[in-house]
XYZ file of C-alpha atoms in Angstrom:
728
model
C -0.254 -0.010 0.126
C 1.685 3.510 -1.205
C 2.289 5.861 2.585
C 4.138 8.654 0.642
C 2.227 8.689 -2.733
C -0.930 10.651 -3.732
C -2.756 8.219 -5.450
C -4.909 9.609 -8.543
C -9.189 8.144 -9.641
C -6.574 6.525 -12.663
C -4.268 4.772 -10.244
C -7.389 3.576 -8.272
C -9.603 2.388 -11.601
C -5.834 1.072 -13.016
C -5.163 -1.253 -10.157
C -9.291 -2.339 -9.919
C -9.850 -3.061 -13.640
C -6.757 -5.775 -13.288
C -9.242 -8.060 -11.454
C -12.528 -6.957 -11.974
C -15.108 -7.097 -15.256
C -15.980 -4.449 -17.381
C -19.081 -4.609 -15.333
C -17.734 -4.033 -12.195
C -15.415 -1.358 -12.546
C -18.289 0.718 -14.005
C -19.777 1.131 -11.008
C -16.503 1.871 -9.434
C -15.838 4.887 -11.577
C -19.477 5.782 -11.485
C -18.835 6.025 -7.929
C -16.327 7.962 -8.113
C -17.668 10.558 -10.603
C -20.626 10.565 -7.892
C -18.336 12.089 -4.673
C -16.446 13.895 -6.664
C -19.725 15.916 -7.606
C -21.127 15.280 -3.951
C -17.471 16.775 -3.135
C -16.478 19.320 -5.345
C -16.462 22.861 -2.883
C -14.870 20.996 0.462
C -11.537 21.004 1.057
C -9.535 19.460 3.568
C -6.976 20.796 6.644
C -4.805 20.519 4.980
C -6.518 22.956 2.051
C -6.732 19.998 -0.400
C -9.493 19.040 -2.545
C -11.509 16.495 -0.197
C -12.225 14.214 -2.694
C -8.408 13.109 -2.688
C -9.163 11.498 0.585
C -12.132 8.950 -0.361
C -9.777 8.885 -3.747
C -7.172 7.417 -0.898
C -9.293 5.252 0.670
C -10.945 3.162 -2.511
C -7.238 2.959 -3.673
C -6.590 1.410 -0.311
C -9.599 -1.251 -0.541
C -8.735 -1.499 -4.176
C -4.815 -2.950 -2.993
C -6.627 -5.612 -0.865
C -8.567 -6.382 -4.231
C -11.906 -6.353 -2.327
C -15.305 -5.837 -3.944
C -17.069 -3.628 -6.796
C -19.751 -2.337 -3.358
C -16.658 -2.580 -1.207
C -14.312 0.115 -3.241
C -17.534 1.537 -4.941
C -18.510 2.732 -0.801
C -15.040 3.701 0.000
C -15.417 6.030 -2.747
C -19.046 7.078 -1.128
C -17.953 6.825 1.861
C -18.542 10.660 3.311
C -20.976 11.613 1.317
C -24.408 11.474 3.840
C -22.166 12.297 6.135
C -20.155 15.508 5.325
C -22.891 16.431 2.504
C -26.169 16.833 1.410
C -26.326 13.181 0.048
C -28.726 10.961 1.708
C -28.747 7.286 2.557
C -32.265 7.028 0.222
C -30.738 8.522 -2.669
C -27.268 6.367 -2.439
C -29.232 2.957 -2.651
C -31.712 4.444 -5.606
C -27.661 5.162 -7.303
C -25.896 1.861 -6.597
C -27.996 -0.428 -4.893
C -29.022 -1.807 -1.373
C -25.623 -3.919 -0.150
C -23.598 -0.230 -1.386
C -26.037 2.352 0.510
C -25.014 -0.432 3.787
C -21.976 -0.115 3.730
C -22.034 3.471 3.491
C -24.886 4.152 6.258
C -22.471 1.235 8.165
C -19.489 3.555 7.869
C -21.795 6.502 8.900
C -21.755 8.843 12.429
C -24.449 9.990 14.202
C -23.995 13.735 13.141
C -27.552 14.803 13.750
C -28.439 14.011 17.163
C -26.997 16.136 20.056
C -24.646 14.032 23.478
C -23.600 15.682 26.059
C -20.137 15.630 25.504
C -17.549 14.626 22.383
C -16.607 11.473 24.011
C -20.700 10.395 24.594
C -20.964 11.256 21.125
C -18.117 9.046 19.437
C -19.017 5.941 22.114
C -22.580 6.204 20.286
C -20.556 6.405 16.854
C -18.305 3.554 17.381
C -21.319 1.784 19.011
C -23.305 2.241 15.563
C -20.269 0.905 13.757
C -19.773 -2.053 15.691
C -23.252 -3.397 15.021
C -23.150 -2.407 11.172
C -19.313 -4.647 11.157
C -21.351 -7.752 13.512
C -23.992 -7.694 10.200
C -21.301 -7.443 7.431
C -17.703 -7.667 8.311
C -16.789 -5.091 4.693
C -18.132 -2.520 7.101
C -15.284 -2.198 9.259
C -12.773 -2.891 6.211
C -13.734 0.537 5.019
C -12.935 2.355 8.153
C -9.686 0.809 8.762
C -8.707 2.144 5.232
C -10.630 5.583 6.110
C -8.658 5.439 9.509
C -5.350 4.628 7.861
C -5.150 7.587 5.666
C -6.195 9.666 8.035
C -3.428 8.556 10.052
C -1.291 9.067 7.416
C -2.547 13.433 7.238
C -2.521 13.815 10.955
C -0.004 16.433 10.829
C -2.435 19.297 9.757
C -4.383 19.289 12.686
C -3.867 20.801 16.402
C -1.266 18.393 18.343
C -4.135 17.877 20.905
C -6.444 16.594 18.299
C -3.577 14.350 17.051
C -3.409 12.743 20.101
C -6.958 11.714 20.886
C -7.579 10.713 17.479
C -3.652 8.669 17.797
C -5.315 7.128 21.156
C -8.525 6.177 19.856
C -6.516 4.763 17.127
C -4.202 2.490 19.090
C -7.611 1.866 21.576
C -10.304 0.500 19.071
C -8.286 0.493 15.442
C -5.151 -1.575 15.777
C -6.629 -4.105 17.909
C -9.648 -4.742 15.862
C -6.758 -4.450 12.235
C -5.172 -6.825 14.102
C -8.056 -9.500 15.441
C -8.970 -9.182 11.707
C -5.769 -10.315 10.678
C -4.770 -7.443 8.668
C -0.751 -6.702 10.070
C -0.111 -4.141 7.106
C -2.581 -1.932 8.259
C -2.927 -3.034 12.033
C 1.917 -2.073 12.451
C 0.915 1.001 10.540
C -1.891 2.296 12.171
C 0.034 1.543 15.819
C 3.843 3.257 14.422
C 1.968 6.462 13.641
C -0.021 6.382 16.968
C 2.999 6.269 18.659
C 4.750 9.233 16.614
C 2.122 11.142 18.082
C 1.433 9.585 21.710
C 4.846 9.571 21.980
C 7.316 11.260 19.783
C 10.316 11.296 22.569
C 10.266 7.516 22.005
C 9.297 7.801 19.272
C 12.876 9.118 16.791
C 14.631 7.419 19.338
C 13.976 3.726 18.458
C 14.309 5.624 15.106
C 17.463 6.521 15.797
C 18.815 3.362 17.783
C 17.507 1.872 14.398
C 19.365 3.853 11.963
C 22.683 3.549 13.844
C 23.388 -0.205 13.579
C 21.060 -0.802 10.370
C 24.197 -1.461 7.972
C 25.552 -3.879 10.380
C 21.887 -5.663 10.499
C 21.820 -6.427 6.813
C 24.877 -7.497 6.827
C 24.780 -9.656 9.322
C 20.698 -11.071 7.760
C 22.014 -10.929 4.377
C 24.501 -14.252 5.415
C 22.360 -15.577 7.405
C 19.452 -15.574 4.168
C 22.377 -17.306 1.620
C 23.644 -19.848 4.842
C 19.805 -20.394 5.018
C 19.033 -20.552 1.122
C 21.971 -22.951 0.673
C 20.793 -25.885 2.872
C 17.754 -25.391 1.383
C 19.187 -25.848 -2.305
C 21.180 -29.187 -1.221
C 17.955 -30.670 -0.047
C 15.655 -28.772 -3.301
C 12.487 -26.898 -1.792
C 11.744 -24.121 -3.296
C 12.396 -20.379 -0.336
C 11.159 -17.172 -0.970
C 13.055 -15.247 1.878
C 13.825 -11.982 3.733
C 15.018 -10.274 6.642
C 11.295 -8.926 9.131
C 11.313 -5.085 9.289
C 10.378 -4.977 13.461
C 8.041 -2.325 13.593
C 8.440 0.248 16.727
C 5.064 0.581 18.607
C 6.044 -3.441 19.498
C 9.960 -2.614 19.981
C 8.292 0.080 22.149
C 5.710 -1.871 23.606
C 8.729 -4.605 24.756
C 10.904 -1.834 26.176
C 7.730 -0.523 28.308
C 5.711 -3.692 29.780
C 8.888 -5.765 29.678
C 10.802 -3.080 31.381
C 13.997 -3.869 28.403
C 16.691 -1.854 26.610
C 16.615 -1.689 23.388
C 19.628 -4.319 22.832
C 17.798 -6.196 24.705
C 15.104 -6.688 22.354
C 15.208 -10.762 20.922
C 13.371 -10.343 17.342
C 14.995 -6.735 15.827
C 16.913 -9.262 14.024
C 14.342 -12.058 12.053
C 14.190 -13.518 9.440
C 11.069 -15.065 7.321
C 10.697 -18.148 4.958
C 8.168 -18.900 2.609
C 7.550 -21.757 1.092
C 5.194 -23.576 -0.729
C 3.303 -26.665 1.079
C 3.317 -26.892 4.752
C 5.427 -29.939 4.822
C 7.683 -27.794 3.676
C 7.568 -26.021 7.182
C 8.454 -27.875 9.088
C 11.385 -29.359 7.378
C 12.713 -26.130 6.920
C 12.478 -25.487 11.292
C 13.655 -29.181 11.441
C 17.264 -27.503 9.211
C 17.021 -23.946 11.470
C 17.532 -25.936 14.406
C 20.340 -28.065 13.087
C 21.757 -24.929 11.688
C 21.735 -23.327 14.902
C 20.823 -24.035 18.350
C 16.656 -23.197 19.735
C 15.997 -20.448 22.506
C 14.246 -22.704 24.976
C 10.839 -22.006 25.277
C 10.286 -19.126 21.982
C 9.246 -22.032 19.707
C 5.413 -21.883 18.486
C 3.696 -23.119 16.230
C 0.073 -21.635 15.310
C -0.357 -23.902 12.129
C -0.922 -26.180 13.987
C -2.851 -24.357 16.410
C -3.780 -20.729 14.221
C -4.162 -17.869 15.871
C -7.836 -16.080 15.957
C -7.641 -13.720 13.435
C -6.954 -16.975 11.478
C -2.748 -16.929 11.271
C -0.442 -19.531 10.993
C 2.948 -19.636 10.835
C 6.448 -20.664 12.861
C 7.799 -19.624 15.264
C 11.254 -20.123 16.647
C 14.515 -17.990 17.789
C 17.959 -19.480 17.695
C 21.477 -18.621 18.831
C 22.866 -17.287 15.628
C 26.110 -16.363 14.305
C 27.826 -14.443 16.781
C 26.132 -15.887 19.575
C 23.583 -13.229 18.647
C 19.335 -14.362 18.721
C 17.737 -14.742 15.400
C 13.743 -14.922 14.990
C 12.970 -16.909 11.665
C 8.534 -16.996 10.642
C 8.238 -20.176 8.378
C 4.686 -20.389 6.203
C 3.755 -21.036 2.875
C 2.293 -18.490 0.224
C -1.240 -18.599 1.481
C -0.608 -18.113 5.107
C 1.671 -15.522 3.837
C -0.809 -13.529 2.483
C -3.661 -14.118 5.007
C -1.137 -13.050 7.662
C -0.937 -9.765 5.692
C -4.158 -9.137 4.754
C -5.944 -11.327 7.419
C -10.067 -11.479 6.716
C -9.471 -9.111 3.716
C -7.847 -11.997 1.740
C -11.264 -14.214 2.323
C -13.142 -11.240 0.968
C -11.334 -10.647 -2.331
C -13.324 -10.403 -5.323
C -12.062 -13.842 -7.560
C -13.997 -15.004 -10.997
C -16.395 -12.165 -11.922
C -17.795 -12.452 -8.974
C -18.075 -11.949 -4.633
C -19.241 -14.206 -2.476
C -20.557 -14.021 1.149
C -17.627 -16.111 3.138
C -18.800 -14.806 6.109
C -20.280 -18.154 7.733
C -17.266 -19.888 6.490
C -15.553 -18.352 9.418
C -18.486 -17.603 11.373
C -16.878 -20.239 14.856
C -13.494 -18.028 14.346
C -14.881 -15.147 14.704
C -17.292 -15.552 16.958
C -16.201 -12.288 19.071
C -18.522 -10.546 16.133
C -22.009 -12.175 17.733
C -20.213 -11.399 21.145
C -21.148 -7.780 19.707
C -24.885 -7.697 19.040
C -24.701 -8.954 22.639
C -22.847 -6.753 23.990
C -24.252 -4.091 22.127
C -27.710 -5.148 24.357
C -27.527 -5.799 27.278
C -24.308 -2.185 27.734
C -26.614 0.574 29.405
C -25.269 2.820 27.144
C -22.345 3.345 24.491
C -19.233 4.249 26.741
C -20.488 0.359 28.890
C -20.503 -0.808 25.414
C -17.491 -0.161 24.224
C -15.942 -0.882 28.192
C -16.886 -3.840 27.445
C -15.757 -3.838 24.286
C -11.785 -2.668 25.376
C -11.358 -5.729 27.600
C -13.218 -8.465 25.773
C -11.139 -7.857 22.133
C -8.795 -5.936 22.180
C -6.886 -7.133 25.412
C -3.821 -9.963 25.874
C -4.916 -12.954 24.995
C -4.565 -16.213 26.804
C -5.461 -19.662 25.205
C -6.501 -22.572 27.184
C -8.317 -26.013 26.230
C -11.545 -27.869 27.043
C -11.100 -31.914 28.748
C -11.764 -32.835 25.416
C -9.366 -30.623 23.670
C -11.157 -27.419 22.156
C -8.555 -24.281 22.498
C -10.731 -21.114 24.540
C -9.794 -18.069 23.612
C -10.141 -15.865 27.105
C -8.281 -12.267 27.344
C -5.426 -12.764 30.036
C -6.130 -12.629 33.353
C -9.284 -14.030 32.460
C -10.814 -17.013 35.233
C -12.829 -20.483 35.338
C -15.723 -18.003 35.811
C -15.802 -16.596 32.675
C -14.108 -20.023 30.648
C -17.464 -21.454 31.899
C -19.597 -18.353 30.771
C -17.661 -18.445 26.896
C -18.517 -22.496 26.962
C -22.284 -21.975 27.658
C -25.030 -19.685 29.742
C -26.303 -22.381 31.736
C -22.209 -24.595 32.340
C -21.866 -21.227 34.185
C -25.054 -20.572 36.169
C -24.063 -24.225 37.884
C -20.733 -23.526 38.160
C -19.589 -24.996 42.189
C -16.190 -25.875 40.997
C -12.793 -26.101 38.799
C -9.802 -28.279 38.311
C -6.908 -26.571 36.227
C -4.742 -28.894 34.644
C -6.498 -31.911 37.160
C -5.902 -29.616 40.751
C -8.773 -28.091 42.120
C -8.320 -24.268 42.326
C -10.397 -21.258 43.594
C -12.693 -19.448 41.145
C -10.958 -16.631 41.183
C -7.553 -18.801 39.967
C -5.627 -16.889 36.573
C -5.737 -18.677 33.719
C -2.894 -18.877 31.503
C -2.221 -20.309 28.065
C -1.980 -23.964 28.096
C -4.011 -24.390 30.368
C -6.417 -27.435 30.456
C -9.600 -26.539 32.580
C -12.389 -28.081 33.652
C -15.454 -26.673 35.406
C -17.501 -28.345 38.113
C -21.388 -28.345 38.001
C -24.537 -29.137 40.134
C -27.924 -29.252 38.297
C -28.773 -28.649 42.565
C -26.364 -25.425 42.283
C -28.456 -22.193 42.912
C -26.547 -20.507 40.546
C -23.514 -17.629 40.339
C -23.087 -14.943 43.738
C -22.711 -11.628 43.615
C -19.174 -12.200 44.302
C -18.676 -13.378 40.903
C -18.847 -9.740 38.969
C -16.623 -8.665 40.804
C -14.106 -12.110 40.200
C -15.370 -12.420 35.847
C -13.070 -10.261 34.056
C -15.121 -11.013 30.569
C -17.727 -8.955 29.841
C -19.423 -11.820 28.458
C -19.467 -13.395 31.573
C -20.678 -10.343 33.790
C -23.353 -9.693 31.027
C -24.262 -13.556 31.746
C -24.310 -13.367 35.522
C -26.950 -10.044 35.506
C -29.279 -11.948 32.690
C -29.263 -14.406 35.859
C -29.902 -12.203 39.183
C -32.443 -9.948 36.485
C -34.460 -12.903 35.716
C -34.054 -14.219 39.087
C -35.613 -11.699 41.066
C -38.338 -11.505 38.604
C -39.217 -14.753 39.445
C -38.664 -14.353 42.676
C -40.621 -11.654 42.917
C -43.236 -13.842 40.699
C -43.202 -15.937 43.840
C -42.998 -13.800 46.399
C -46.214 -11.691 45.126
C -48.785 -15.149 43.710
C -47.480 -15.208 48.157
C -48.663 -12.201 48.815
C -51.764 -11.990 47.354
C -52.382 -16.119 47.798
C -52.300 -14.641 51.835
C -54.918 -11.949 51.113
C -57.159 -13.849 49.694
C -56.618 -16.298 52.226
C -57.509 -14.299 54.816
C -60.649 -13.126 53.489
C -61.544 -17.184 54.022
C -62.196 -17.727 50.098
C -61.087 -20.083 48.594
C -57.884 -19.638 46.837
C -58.886 -22.547 43.922
C -62.066 -20.671 43.584
C -60.319 -17.234 43.411
C -57.319 -17.988 41.682
C -59.122 -19.239 37.954
C -56.384 -18.210 34.643
C -60.079 -16.591 33.483
C -59.763 -14.155 37.464
C -56.542 -13.887 36.836
C -55.678 -12.555 33.630
C -59.126 -10.711 34.003
C -57.572 -8.280 36.944
C -53.996 -7.534 35.051
C -55.454 -5.936 32.557
C -58.447 -4.426 34.783
C -54.728 -2.524 36.525
C -52.906 -2.689 32.619
C -50.461 -5.473 33.652
C -49.214 -7.344 30.390
C -49.521 -10.468 31.599
C -50.218 -12.352 34.798
C -46.456 -12.639 35.783
C -45.737 -8.702 35.477
C -49.234 -8.011 37.918
C -47.784 -10.832 39.896
C -43.812 -9.364 40.348
C -45.353 -6.077 41.061
C -46.914 -6.927 43.998
C -43.577 -8.881 44.730
C -41.919 -5.151 44.663
C -44.690 -3.430 46.267
C -44.816 -1.549 43.259
C -49.295 -2.484 43.564
C -50.828 -3.882 47.722
C -51.525 -7.367 47.129
C -54.684 -6.691 49.212
C -55.862 -4.151 46.128
C -54.960 -7.407 43.804
C -56.471 -9.473 45.922
C -59.886 -7.963 46.721
C -60.172 -6.536 42.939
C -60.054 -10.017 42.946
C -62.372 -11.304 45.144
C -65.005 -9.008 44.074
C -67.447 -11.682 42.742
C -66.848 -13.853 46.004
C -67.049 -11.176 48.536
C -70.167 -9.133 47.216
C -72.336 -12.994 47.390
C -70.616 -13.725 50.347
C -71.724 -9.791 51.808
C -74.650 -11.404 50.442
C -75.237 -14.734 51.948
C -74.148 -13.863 55.084
C -76.865 -11.068 56.052
C -79.500 -14.177 55.510
C -77.386 -16.200 57.852
C -77.642 -13.401 60.912
C -81.127 -13.106 60.924
C -81.563 -17.200 60.283
C -79.065 -19.229 61.221
C -76.316 -17.640 62.395
C -71.995 -17.269 61.380
C -70.452 -20.624 60.123
C -67.106 -20.494 58.404
C -65.798 -23.572 57.538
C -62.249 -24.006 57.378
C -59.715 -27.218 55.568
C -58.559 -29.884 56.967
C -54.954 -29.752 58.763
C -52.454 -31.818 56.864
C -49.742 -33.289 59.037
C -47.025 -33.540 56.096
C -48.828 -30.555 54.333
C -49.567 -32.399 51.061
C -52.095 -34.677 50.009
C -52.561 -37.194 47.420
C -54.695 -35.540 44.332
C -58.550 -37.575 45.615
C -57.933 -39.914 47.959
C -57.913 -38.665 51.812
C -56.835 -40.800 54.648
C -53.087 -42.433 53.735
C -50.182 -42.427 55.688
C -47.885 -39.755 54.249
C -44.408 -39.056 54.408
C -42.007 -36.965 53.235
C -38.356 -38.673 51.805
C -35.418 -37.283 53.598
C -33.047 -38.680 50.436
C -34.245 -34.988 48.429
C -35.972 -33.212 51.740
C -38.726 -31.359 49.271
C -40.353 -28.345 50.880
C -43.750 -26.451 49.600
C -42.738 -24.744 46.647
C -40.835 -27.977 44.795
C -41.993 -29.857 42.269
C -43.369 -33.649 44.069
C -44.912 -37.199 42.728
C -45.409 -39.458 45.701
C -43.918 -42.729 45.514
C -46.351 -45.888 47.252
C -44.288 -47.502 50.011
C -45.032 -51.116 50.706
C -46.748 -50.896 53.811
C -45.042 -47.659 54.936
C -47.811 -45.515 53.275
C -46.693 -42.955 50.216
C -43.420 -41.133 50.469
C -42.911 -37.206 48.487
C -40.389 -36.533 47.090
C -38.920 -33.942 44.881
C -39.769 -34.515 41.099
C -35.818 -35.021 40.007
C -34.857 -36.807 43.424
C -32.616 -40.181 41.741
C -34.297 -41.860 43.853
C -38.251 -41.541 41.757
C -36.356 -40.500 38.618
C -34.448 -43.256 38.290
C -37.300 -46.315 39.387
C -38.212 -48.769 36.864
C -41.240 -48.859 38.616
C -43.304 -45.842 36.700
C -46.966 -47.247 37.997
C -46.057 -47.117 41.858
C -45.794 -42.951 41.059
C -48.689 -40.919 42.104
C -49.874 -37.408 41.622
C -49.530 -35.338 45.409
C -50.073 -31.344 45.918
C -49.165 -29.035 48.381
C -52.133 -27.865 50.914
C -51.610 -24.676 52.702
C -50.397 -23.989 55.908
C -53.221 -23.240 57.981
C -51.126 -20.277 59.766
C -48.806 -22.897 61.620
C -45.692 -21.652 59.635
C -45.024 -25.816 59.473
C -40.931 -25.796 59.256
C -38.869 -28.160 56.853
C -35.354 -29.639 57.298
C -33.145 -28.533 54.219
C -29.288 -29.623 53.406
C -27.030 -27.059 52.244
C -23.849 -26.512 50.992
C -21.605 -23.628 50.922
C -18.556 -23.396 49.142
C -16.163 -20.424 49.449
C -12.426 -19.131 49.593
C -11.423 -19.654 53.711
C -10.974 -16.770 55.486
C -11.374 -15.948 58.860
C -14.966 -15.659 60.460
C -16.513 -17.208 57.312
C -18.164 -19.534 59.111
C -18.914 -17.667 61.398
C -20.371 -14.230 58.781
C -22.378 -17.067 57.358
C -24.162 -18.712 60.347
C -24.994 -14.602 61.391
C -25.992 -14.428 57.378
C -28.995 -18.009 57.749
C -29.569 -16.654 61.509
C -30.582 -12.804 59.855
C -33.086 -14.423 58.504
C -34.858 -15.661 60.851
C -33.939 -19.131 59.942
C -33.418 -22.171 62.727
C -29.558 -24.213 62.057
C -29.981 -27.548 62.927
C -27.035 -28.798 62.324
C -23.574 -27.195 59.947
C -20.232 -29.060 59.799
C -17.465 -27.351 57.099
C -13.679 -28.467 56.116
C -11.475 -26.636 53.703
C -8.991 -28.173 51.428
C -4.863 -27.383 50.532
C -5.465 -24.910 47.485
C -7.653 -23.079 50.952
C -11.429 -23.910 49.284
C -14.206 -24.023 51.899
C -17.042 -26.328 51.718
C -20.230 -26.081 54.505
C -22.413 -27.904 54.990
C -25.419 -25.910 57.452
C -28.881 -27.766 57.649
C -31.334 -25.007 58.004
C -35.188 -25.708 59.110
C -37.622 -23.523 55.722
C -41.124 -22.736 55.515
C -40.868 -23.065 52.224
C -38.825 -22.878 48.384
C -39.716 -19.156 48.808
C -37.874 -19.224 52.263
C -34.900 -21.295 51.066
C -34.044 -18.383 47.732
C -34.380 -15.759 50.728
C -31.584 -17.586 52.817
C -29.790 -18.502 50.053
C -29.192 -15.186 48.354
C -28.942 -14.052 51.390
C -25.397 -16.370 51.941
C -24.284 -15.490 48.353
C -23.771 -12.496 48.429
C -21.441 -12.968 51.510
C -17.098 -11.745 50.151
C -14.937 -14.551 49.113
C -18.266 -17.141 49.293
C -18.538 -18.638 45.229
C -21.746 -21.065 45.310
C -24.180 -22.113 47.354
C -26.663 -25.202 46.273
C -29.361 -27.485 48.298
C -28.093 -31.343 47.955
C -29.324 -34.698 48.720
C -28.371 -37.109 50.869
């Protein structure tokens, strides 16, 4: 790509006609003419006609040999933002495809925002959402940003630094994730020049100082390797690889190294015809010079997520100096230079949408839409994006050998949610390389991670939001709590309404018919009955108001009947019969019923009865293994909970609490349970070598809602990672 020379429209046409057919070449020329007229009275800060910028952008896209719609959009990318042209006009002139691409890179200029930062964040969110739908949007935006960076010298210093910082935070990492190294390196080097000019020019001078000596050294190395390859008849292209300024700066800064301590200042790249030749060349290199331990990387067997493939090795070369060698095929080299753009290149007179082919490798695109839906505002969306997409990455393995990519600093919780939401929600522990670890254990490249789950887990604790590093995991945890709170409020609201109806002495089943509930919800303007229950649960409306409206018909009827009874017979109130176990068999009375101790069902659990031999009916939770795996289905019968009648019967439940052992943790758990006015009937605990503590607590609760309340309180204790109900 030309960095110094300014392309003319004819230069761009010449490049496109080499690979486009006549019809598509005409579309590109038409786009230039349209853009030239739209921008005819506009000039850039440099004083040059504005059309020069769209021409350079289209030229960069033509160098990538992209399809006609993308190159045309390169010419047109600023007409909607900077002229009176509308998207509708572009659609009419060039079709929906070109218009969509232009719209994707057009900023939101018509809306007023509180700050420049907020406006930029909204612009980026719009661009990323468009990019997730069509990758070519970001290719155009990268070409646009690259030319703007090349001409940054014409802007005020403050604006130079702001644009350079934005480029370094967003656009260069994006180019890296898309594998377009030619654009990435140039964006990074130019950004460094404006953000830290002192270090930039210092590194430039240091590299110039021994350039001749390094070039002579590399020529000798290349000559020796070429002779060795000719002996075994391997055809290869060899050349020295220049080290980019920003990568040197990062190593000097992050690793606290001096310039002369950077190993890969000297590098040789070897391009061969086949993968077989790659490994053959590697063997020859290692016989010529001793490899440095820990410096070999096989990106052919395990490619990077941006599709980069190559063999990297560092050897002790001639004169005892470290020498980096990169070995790859011609196709690998093409992808290394142009990344995803190499797969979008226009071939054989047609453009093929290949995004689906790389859907798995570019799965983070799908996550962009998820981030944008979950984020409270554009600023939060951009912060999530920077953490998850633009930080350094680690590569870990599932027990089956699948590779999972995560941001550096990720913990097992992030890994679990990357696999699946339900895996994350049911996580109770993790093993790394076969050893139990805490859930805040930092993962490293090469780790084999196994997540321990339980279907009886009560889900994540609030503490997980502090432990999780990825926005995906945090969003999933927040979704869980949001959904859980609504479900809890629905349960709570329903119980409060039933309690009010019961206190009015009405038959709950008679009053709470589906038709009556739906009718009452409509009268209070709730979309669904669950919304009405939830509103009662969080005190949006009183249970008494709803209960009065639900029982309105029966109250009037009872008032009339009681008026007659007071005159003739007096007052009589029938009360429901008490069941000691709190459970009855549907359609049968006077049966011996007991709650099984294997699963300790409580009111609110989905239950089933099992007819025992001589011991009546034992009641189990429906998910209890003792009944779910039984082959005697004919002995299962339907049972149901009956109303408590105000006695507040208690049921024993065993819960397991997992956390990080610290002084006072057990006491804090017990105090928290007692604070919910819950009796503790048994407690025990143990700590393993990794300081993971397991606390077993048996509590006496009234119903499932009471249990949820206790569990939620425990999960809010710092250093508690998981709480779940256990079976005996």
